[in-house]
Amino acid sequence: MADSDVELPPDVSSTGNESVEDEVELPPDVEDDDVVPEATSAQQHCSCKLKCFSKFAQDSVELHRNSQLADPNRMASSFHKIKVMVDQRASTDAKIAWAIGETKVCRPWWEHYHAIGHKQVDDLVKLSKAGHSQLPERGARMPREKLKADAVDVWFLGIYQGSSEPSPLEDSGPSSGDRLEELGDDSLQHEVVNGSSHPLYALSVQVGEGVNKQHLVPKRFLNEASLGSLWALYKHDEKITEKVSRDTFTKAFNKHWKSVLCFKHDGQGTRCSICATMDEERRRAVSKEERQEVELRKRRHYERHDADRSMNVRSNKMSTDPSTFQLANASTRVVKLMVDGMDQAKFRTPRNLAASSSFSQAYRPTLHLTGVLIFGLMEVYFLLNPDTKKDANMNCSCISIALDRCRALLESLGPSYSLPRHAILAADNTPREAKNQFFGTFAGSLVQRKHFDSIEVQFMMCGHTKNELDQRFSTIATVLSKAPVLETPEHFAECIRKNVQPLHGKELHVMVLDSTWDFQAMFEKYNCQISGLTSTHLQPNANHLWRFERRESLESSLVVEVNNVNWADLPQHDDDVIISVKQYMSSSSLSQKPQLMLPHCLATKIDFATSLQPADRRWLSEDMLKEFRKTAQMVGREPWRLFEAEQWLETWCTENETKVVKMPPKLEMVLEFGTGFELAALPDFSDLFIPDDPMPRVVKVGSRKVLKRPAARQASGSVMKRPAAGMRRPAAAGHNHDGGEPSEQPGDDNDDDGDDVSEQPAMRRPAAADHDDLDRGEPSANEAGEVANPPVPAEEAADVAYIYGCTKCRYAQRGCKQCRDKATRKYRGYHFDDDGNVRRRSVDVS
């Protein structure tokens, strides 16, 4: 095609005369300059021909709407206005003439003007047409059935009263202790219950009056790590037949229980090791079957814990019964004593809330607080000096003093009152203060001296030991946190007396103890060693209940074991104290046979009045005394001027430095012998036994062991039992521990005979020696030769008798570096012989 035949469009062609721009027409909203405004909010409520929005000013409409919304009687005033318009109709079928004043409007605008909804206007019109002259009062809402929600609330209530624990106030170190000391917010310990519909309203305590009246319930803490683990616990609860969904469970927890059932966080108390381990196993489980298996094991663990809690609550109620302390019921009732110690964060002395950082960083001694709660009678709190040892002596002394107070109170009530013949001692599960042989011997001595016919010592499972006494400690901590200045132990005691109210109107006693009685030294005369009371790494399952009773109250079918060889030939007596143990408080059967714990003939030979002496204090170092004296000087200067605190610190440091031991309060009941009553069996609280529990550690009452360290033995009886370097075991043949040539062993003549090896006795390590020799303590003169001369080859007997070998130099004939250093310094008889070998002492082998 030729170029001349191509025709371009007019807008492209350069020769076109017509302009395309003239033919293009734009929409009116683009060409016109006038823009139509959008409808206002008032216009959106009126689309009628009356154009009601144009009859009223916008500001006045908004002002009227706000006043209507703020009027609590808005519905009543709107009803009267509608009632007037309904009555003005010409007939019943006529339409309502909607008007605002004299201005006629449409219904949507009337509703907008009066800030009322369309459905509400329909209801008011129906009431007006029905002949109502007044707006009827709104009735109560019909109750809705919430059976499932109520059922899960009952389950949470059981968790709150049983499995949960009081506030875990514990001192986790210097920094946390300073933080706890300044806490004074009651919301950390209690929660306000609003309304009688709350499940805990019946358990709340009213505080304040008038507008300040509140109902408070104590917060409690769970060993669960999260809500998911708590849901797993609920899901595997076999007591619940119809379980709610996870959504209903979560709603019920968030509505009523989230603020009172708290989860323990890191550093907040001590979690149960079993619960923590199972939570971690559940978190790491990769399959549904593994999670279910862990949840079932944890459910079983909680069933045991709940059963122990039930026993604890049941014994509390029995002790608080008003008829418990009547003389007529003494042989069949039980009194419960609970003993425990509080954390030390609140008792740094002196205490001043207005102090500066330099004051809080100063060395301040910490008092000890131990409480004894006698259910149904009184609460006794003991403030002890900082240098008092927290051991079994402290618990035994506090319980003895509390028993004297109880007996004095009952004697003041009249001759018809007396302590029951059975007692329960609930203590913290710690070997330092309670779960040891001395505390058990103390309980057994009370039975032997006939103050009680039987005593049960109960321990909660480790990690679940928070009890009613810990809840009282939380109250004391709150009281002390608000005290501005406390200078001496007596000031702390006075603060507790004035601000702490005892439970159920019982008596409150607060005492300051300067020292305790040394029960341990007195009980050592019994030559009694009770092993197996506490758990170990290899044997983690221990018994949680000890029962002490006299032989006369035992069933004749029970066989009493005697494990102490020194007591095997002693005659049986009705007053012999027998110990029986159970693995858990709720176990229905004993974990082992009863055994003799304290023979009568041995117990009567010890006079408590002369044998019981004050216990030694914990002697402080010179550096600590120096720091405490600096604190005394600081608090006595400006601006603090705490003169009483300065004097108390100086006196306390001087007494500790000069080793002054003050006399504790005189004991009465423990030093006497009680009178016997007609025997009656102690009520059996156990009602749940879960089989297949791990067997607990065996408790054995034996003779007391003698210290086996070389330094504790007499010089004449010190003998070496370790083989020397020359006497290696056959298994060590060929090994060169000294870097030289390997020594030649008996029978090692590079042939296959091996006759000499079979003829020579194999040497044993000291750890493999006969344990009977080790347990007997100090060898006698007749036995010393046998112990010191084990069967060894004749040519090496001199080396075995002379050379001392420790665990590091048993293969080094001349001794290791440490032993050679001791021989150079002639430390405790170490020396070198003529050949340069390390010896401990010279021995004449000839």
XYZ file of C-alpha atoms in Angstrom, residues 293-641:
349
model
C -0.160 -40.450 81.118
C 1.515 -37.499 82.877
C -1.862 -35.978 83.760
C -3.052 -39.235 85.303
C 0.092 -39.504 87.441
C -0.362 -35.927 88.608
C -4.023 -36.575 89.364
C -2.968 -39.475 91.568
C -0.408 -37.257 93.303
C -3.119 -34.668 93.978
C -5.494 -37.286 95.329
C -2.900 -38.203 97.932
C -2.280 -34.558 98.732
C -6.025 -33.836 99.009
C -6.440 -36.789 101.357
C -3.679 -35.452 103.617
C -5.293 -32.015 103.535
C -8.615 -33.554 104.529
C -6.970 -35.246 107.493
C -5.377 -31.959 108.490
C -8.705 -30.083 108.391
C -10.520 -32.880 110.234
C -8.035 -32.891 113.099
C -8.262 -29.095 113.297
C -12.019 -29.287 113.747
C -11.762 -32.027 116.362
C -9.334 -29.955 118.415
C -11.504 -26.823 118.194
C -14.603 -28.647 119.469
C -15.736 -26.975 122.735
C -15.986 -30.336 124.506
C -12.402 -31.331 123.676
C -10.867 -29.873 126.831
C -13.411 -31.211 129.306
C -12.022 -33.666 131.813
C -14.804 -36.172 131.166
C -13.753 -36.463 127.510
C -9.981 -36.362 128.039
C -9.375 -40.024 127.212
C -11.183 -39.916 123.851
C -10.339 -36.463 122.483
C -7.259 -35.083 120.753
C -5.498 -31.712 120.970
C -3.565 -30.453 117.977
C -0.450 -28.288 118.124
C 1.001 -26.763 114.975
C 4.548 -25.396 115.081
C 6.365 -23.543 112.334
C 8.786 -20.681 111.770
C 8.199 -17.505 109.796
C 10.550 -16.063 107.196
C 12.995 -13.493 108.489
C 12.391 -10.681 105.979
C 10.232 -8.661 108.379
C 12.477 -8.910 111.426
C 15.639 -6.996 110.621
C 16.411 -5.003 113.734
C 16.161 -2.054 114.083
C 13.450 -1.226 111.560
C 12.692 2.266 110.228
C 10.506 2.836 107.166
C 11.710 6.443 106.813
C 15.347 5.387 106.609
C 17.652 6.101 103.688
C 19.436 3.595 101.481
C 22.494 3.673 103.754
C 20.290 2.515 106.630
C 18.846 -0.398 104.657
C 22.311 -1.501 103.517
C 23.729 -1.610 107.036
C 24.308 -4.929 108.780
C 21.220 -5.511 110.882
C 20.634 -8.752 112.812
C 17.481 -10.705 112.029
C 15.146 -11.989 114.718
C 13.491 -15.409 114.514
C 9.730 -15.855 114.897
C 8.316 -19.276 115.767
C 4.607 -19.839 116.237
C 2.752 -22.557 118.132
C -0.951 -22.749 117.319
C -3.016 -24.798 119.782
C -6.361 -25.272 118.068
C -9.228 -24.384 120.349
C -7.105 -22.680 123.022
C -4.496 -20.099 122.071
C -1.800 -18.809 119.742
C 1.736 -18.416 121.083
C 4.474 -16.593 119.181
C 8.124 -16.580 120.221
C 10.657 -13.956 119.164
C 14.184 -15.319 119.470
C 17.527 -13.546 119.291
C 19.425 -13.609 115.996
C 22.150 -15.871 117.398
C 19.685 -18.541 118.540
C 20.096 -21.792 116.624
C 17.064 -22.807 114.582
C 17.056 -26.517 115.347
C 15.132 -29.127 117.290
C 15.989 -27.379 120.576
C 14.020 -24.335 119.423
C 10.918 -26.377 118.515
C 11.034 -28.469 121.678
C 11.462 -25.405 123.897
C 8.613 -23.510 122.237
C 6.226 -26.470 122.470
C 7.134 -27.056 126.138
C 6.427 -23.434 127.038
C 3.166 -23.487 125.054
C 2.033 -26.624 126.900
C 2.694 -24.883 130.227
C 0.539 -21.948 129.101
C -2.243 -24.310 128.012
C -2.251 -26.163 131.311
C -2.313 -22.894 133.260
C -5.272 -21.666 131.193
C -7.262 -24.866 131.706
C -6.536 -24.870 135.458
C -7.875 -21.313 135.681
C -11.136 -22.449 134.077
C -11.816 -24.974 136.806
C -11.232 -28.602 137.810
C -13.521 -29.913 135.077
C -11.075 -28.943 132.311
C -7.911 -30.741 131.285
C -5.684 -31.418 128.288
C -6.772 -34.454 126.239
C -4.754 -37.641 126.543
C -3.962 -37.737 122.808
C -2.048 -35.094 120.879
C -1.091 -34.318 117.300
C 2.062 -32.338 116.497
C 1.951 -30.826 113.006
C 5.352 -29.508 111.969
C 7.114 -28.262 108.876
C 8.696 -30.929 106.682
C 12.290 -29.858 107.311
C 15.069 -31.976 108.865
C 16.666 -28.952 110.513
C 13.913 -28.254 113.033
C 11.358 -31.054 113.166
C 11.968 -34.090 110.967
C 14.899 -35.449 112.947
C 15.543 -37.953 115.721
C 15.698 -35.346 118.506
C 12.224 -33.998 117.799
C 10.936 -37.571 117.603
C 12.611 -38.428 120.899
C 10.986 -35.364 122.462
C 7.534 -36.561 121.385
C 8.315 -40.054 122.669
C 9.479 -38.696 126.045
C 6.143 -36.902 126.513
C 4.405 -40.245 126.064
C 6.874 -42.085 128.316
C 6.364 -39.524 131.104
C 2.570 -40.066 130.736
C 1.643 -36.544 129.767
C -0.129 -38.105 126.773
C -1.181 -41.636 125.963
C -0.197 -41.224 122.309
C 1.288 -38.549 120.079
C 1.188 -38.350 116.313
C 3.775 -36.248 114.505
C 2.397 -35.286 111.090
C 4.200 -33.819 108.104
C 2.567 -32.598 104.920
C 4.115 -33.566 101.598
C 7.143 -31.484 100.684
C 6.043 -28.504 98.590
C 2.496 -28.670 100.013
C 3.310 -27.720 103.609
C 1.606 -24.326 103.781
C -0.938 -24.420 106.582
C -3.090 -22.279 108.865
C -0.062 -21.008 110.751
C 1.437 -19.669 107.530
C -1.784 -17.730 106.996
C -1.369 -16.173 110.425
C 2.206 -15.291 109.521
C 0.856 -13.407 106.496
C -1.294 -11.314 108.835
C 1.685 -10.615 111.093
C 3.780 -9.626 108.073
C 1.114 -7.132 107.004
C 0.999 -5.650 110.516
C 4.763 -5.301 110.787
C 5.055 -3.748 107.328
C 3.003 -0.772 108.528
C 4.980 -0.171 111.717
C 7.124 2.955 111.218
C 9.846 2.272 113.820
C 10.740 -0.917 115.712
C 13.975 -0.774 117.695
C 14.168 -3.865 119.929
C 12.634 -7.375 120.066
C 10.230 -6.164 122.729
C 8.952 -3.503 120.306
C 8.220 -6.217 117.730
C 6.378 -8.246 120.360
C 4.316 -5.262 121.493
C 3.372 -4.452 117.891
C 2.084 -8.005 117.395
C 0.143 -7.941 120.681
C -1.676 -4.719 119.798
C -2.478 -5.328 116.139
C -3.008 -9.081 115.694
C -6.329 -10.555 116.738
C -6.351 -14.296 117.537
C -8.704 -16.609 115.666
C -12.156 -17.299 117.114
C -11.534 -15.083 120.122
C -8.827 -17.302 121.625
C -5.901 -16.073 123.667
C -2.782 -14.553 122.133
C 0.655 -14.772 123.772
C 3.829 -13.176 122.433
C 7.118 -13.885 124.202
C 10.747 -12.883 123.715
C 13.156 -15.804 124.277
C 16.805 -15.058 124.970
C 17.826 -18.739 124.728
C 16.455 -22.268 124.451
C 16.867 -25.538 126.345
C 19.398 -28.083 125.068
C 17.185 -31.129 124.531
C 19.650 -32.621 122.060
C 22.449 -32.998 124.611
C 20.048 -34.628 127.074
C 18.603 -37.067 124.511
C 22.091 -38.172 123.478
C 22.302 -39.998 126.833
C 19.706 -42.463 125.556
C 22.312 -43.841 123.111
C 19.543 -43.947 120.521
C 20.060 -43.405 116.800
C 16.905 -43.207 114.636
C 17.737 -43.466 110.948
C 15.467 -43.325 107.925
C 13.297 -40.421 109.080
C 14.194 -38.102 106.208
C 14.408 -38.600 102.473
C 17.654 -38.743 100.527
C 18.603 -38.524 96.868
C 18.735 -42.310 96.604
C 15.647 -42.848 98.777
C 13.307 -39.900 98.132
C 10.227 -41.518 99.715
C 10.089 -41.058 103.482
C 7.375 -41.563 106.081
C 5.148 -38.571 106.830
C 3.493 -39.798 110.045
C 5.096 -41.011 113.280
C 3.000 -42.377 116.122
C 4.409 -42.785 119.628
C 2.505 -44.822 122.211
C 3.236 -47.037 125.179
C 3.401 -50.796 124.876
C 0.273 -51.263 126.992
C -1.894 -49.525 124.405
C -0.736 -51.667 121.461
C -2.751 -54.526 120.081
C -1.540 -57.868 121.295
C -1.299 -59.167 117.726
C 1.348 -56.625 116.738
C 4.968 -57.749 116.859
C 7.392 -55.141 118.164
C 10.849 -55.222 116.657
C 14.041 -54.382 118.590
C 16.790 -53.155 116.268
C 19.109 -51.755 118.924
C 21.519 -54.531 119.912
C 22.003 -52.970 123.343
C 18.279 -53.345 124.105
C 17.809 -56.936 122.964
C 18.062 -58.376 126.493
C 16.040 -55.676 128.264
C 12.802 -56.863 129.888
C 9.526 -55.693 128.367
C 7.568 -53.067 130.260
C 4.122 -51.593 129.739
C 5.624 -48.081 129.687
C 8.053 -48.810 126.857
C 7.556 -46.294 124.042
C 6.838 -47.860 120.651
C 7.132 -46.013 117.340
C 4.878 -46.787 114.359
C 5.206 -45.028 111.004
C 3.020 -44.484 107.948
C 4.105 -43.295 104.559
C 1.388 -40.608 104.354
C -0.982 -39.036 106.828
C -3.935 -40.644 105.051
C -2.419 -44.121 104.702
C -4.650 -46.832 106.136
C -1.835 -49.193 107.133
C 1.637 -49.014 108.637
C 4.599 -48.962 106.289
C 6.619 -51.299 108.563
C 6.340 -53.159 111.826
C 6.339 -51.207 115.118
C 9.651 -51.107 116.941
C 10.961 -50.249 120.359
C 11.944 -46.611 120.541
C 12.496 -45.801 124.243
C 12.736 -48.521 126.927
C 11.238 -47.690 130.285
C 14.257 -48.828 132.280
C 16.524 -46.534 130.287
C 14.220 -43.497 130.317
C 13.781 -43.524 134.100
C 17.547 -43.242 134.661
C 17.676 -39.719 133.169
C 16.520 -36.858 135.368
C 15.164 -34.052 133.206
C 15.466 -31.498 135.984
C 19.247 -31.900 136.246
C 20.105 -33.043 132.711
C 18.321 -30.245 130.848
C 20.635 -27.256 130.466
C 20.480 -24.059 128.339
C 21.639 -24.477 124.753
C 24.648 -22.623 123.421
C 24.200 -19.653 121.147
C 25.619 -19.312 117.654
C 28.885 -17.504 118.284
C 29.598 -14.757 115.766
C 32.918 -13.936 114.201
C 34.873 -10.807 115.039
C 34.076 -9.299 111.654
C 30.320 -9.723 112.129
C 30.447 -8.241 115.614
C 32.430 -5.318 114.245
C 29.786 -4.639 111.559
C 26.901 -4.857 114.034
C 28.656 -2.395 116.341
C 29.018 -0.005 113.396
C 25.274 -0.267 112.880
C 24.705 0.510 116.560
C 26.764 3.684 116.288
C 24.989 4.742 113.098
C 21.413 4.353 114.398
C 22.275 6.309 117.547
C 23.478 9.387 115.634
C 21.516 12.095 113.863
C 19.042 12.033 112.262
C 17.818 8.630 113.478
C 18.440 8.889 117.241
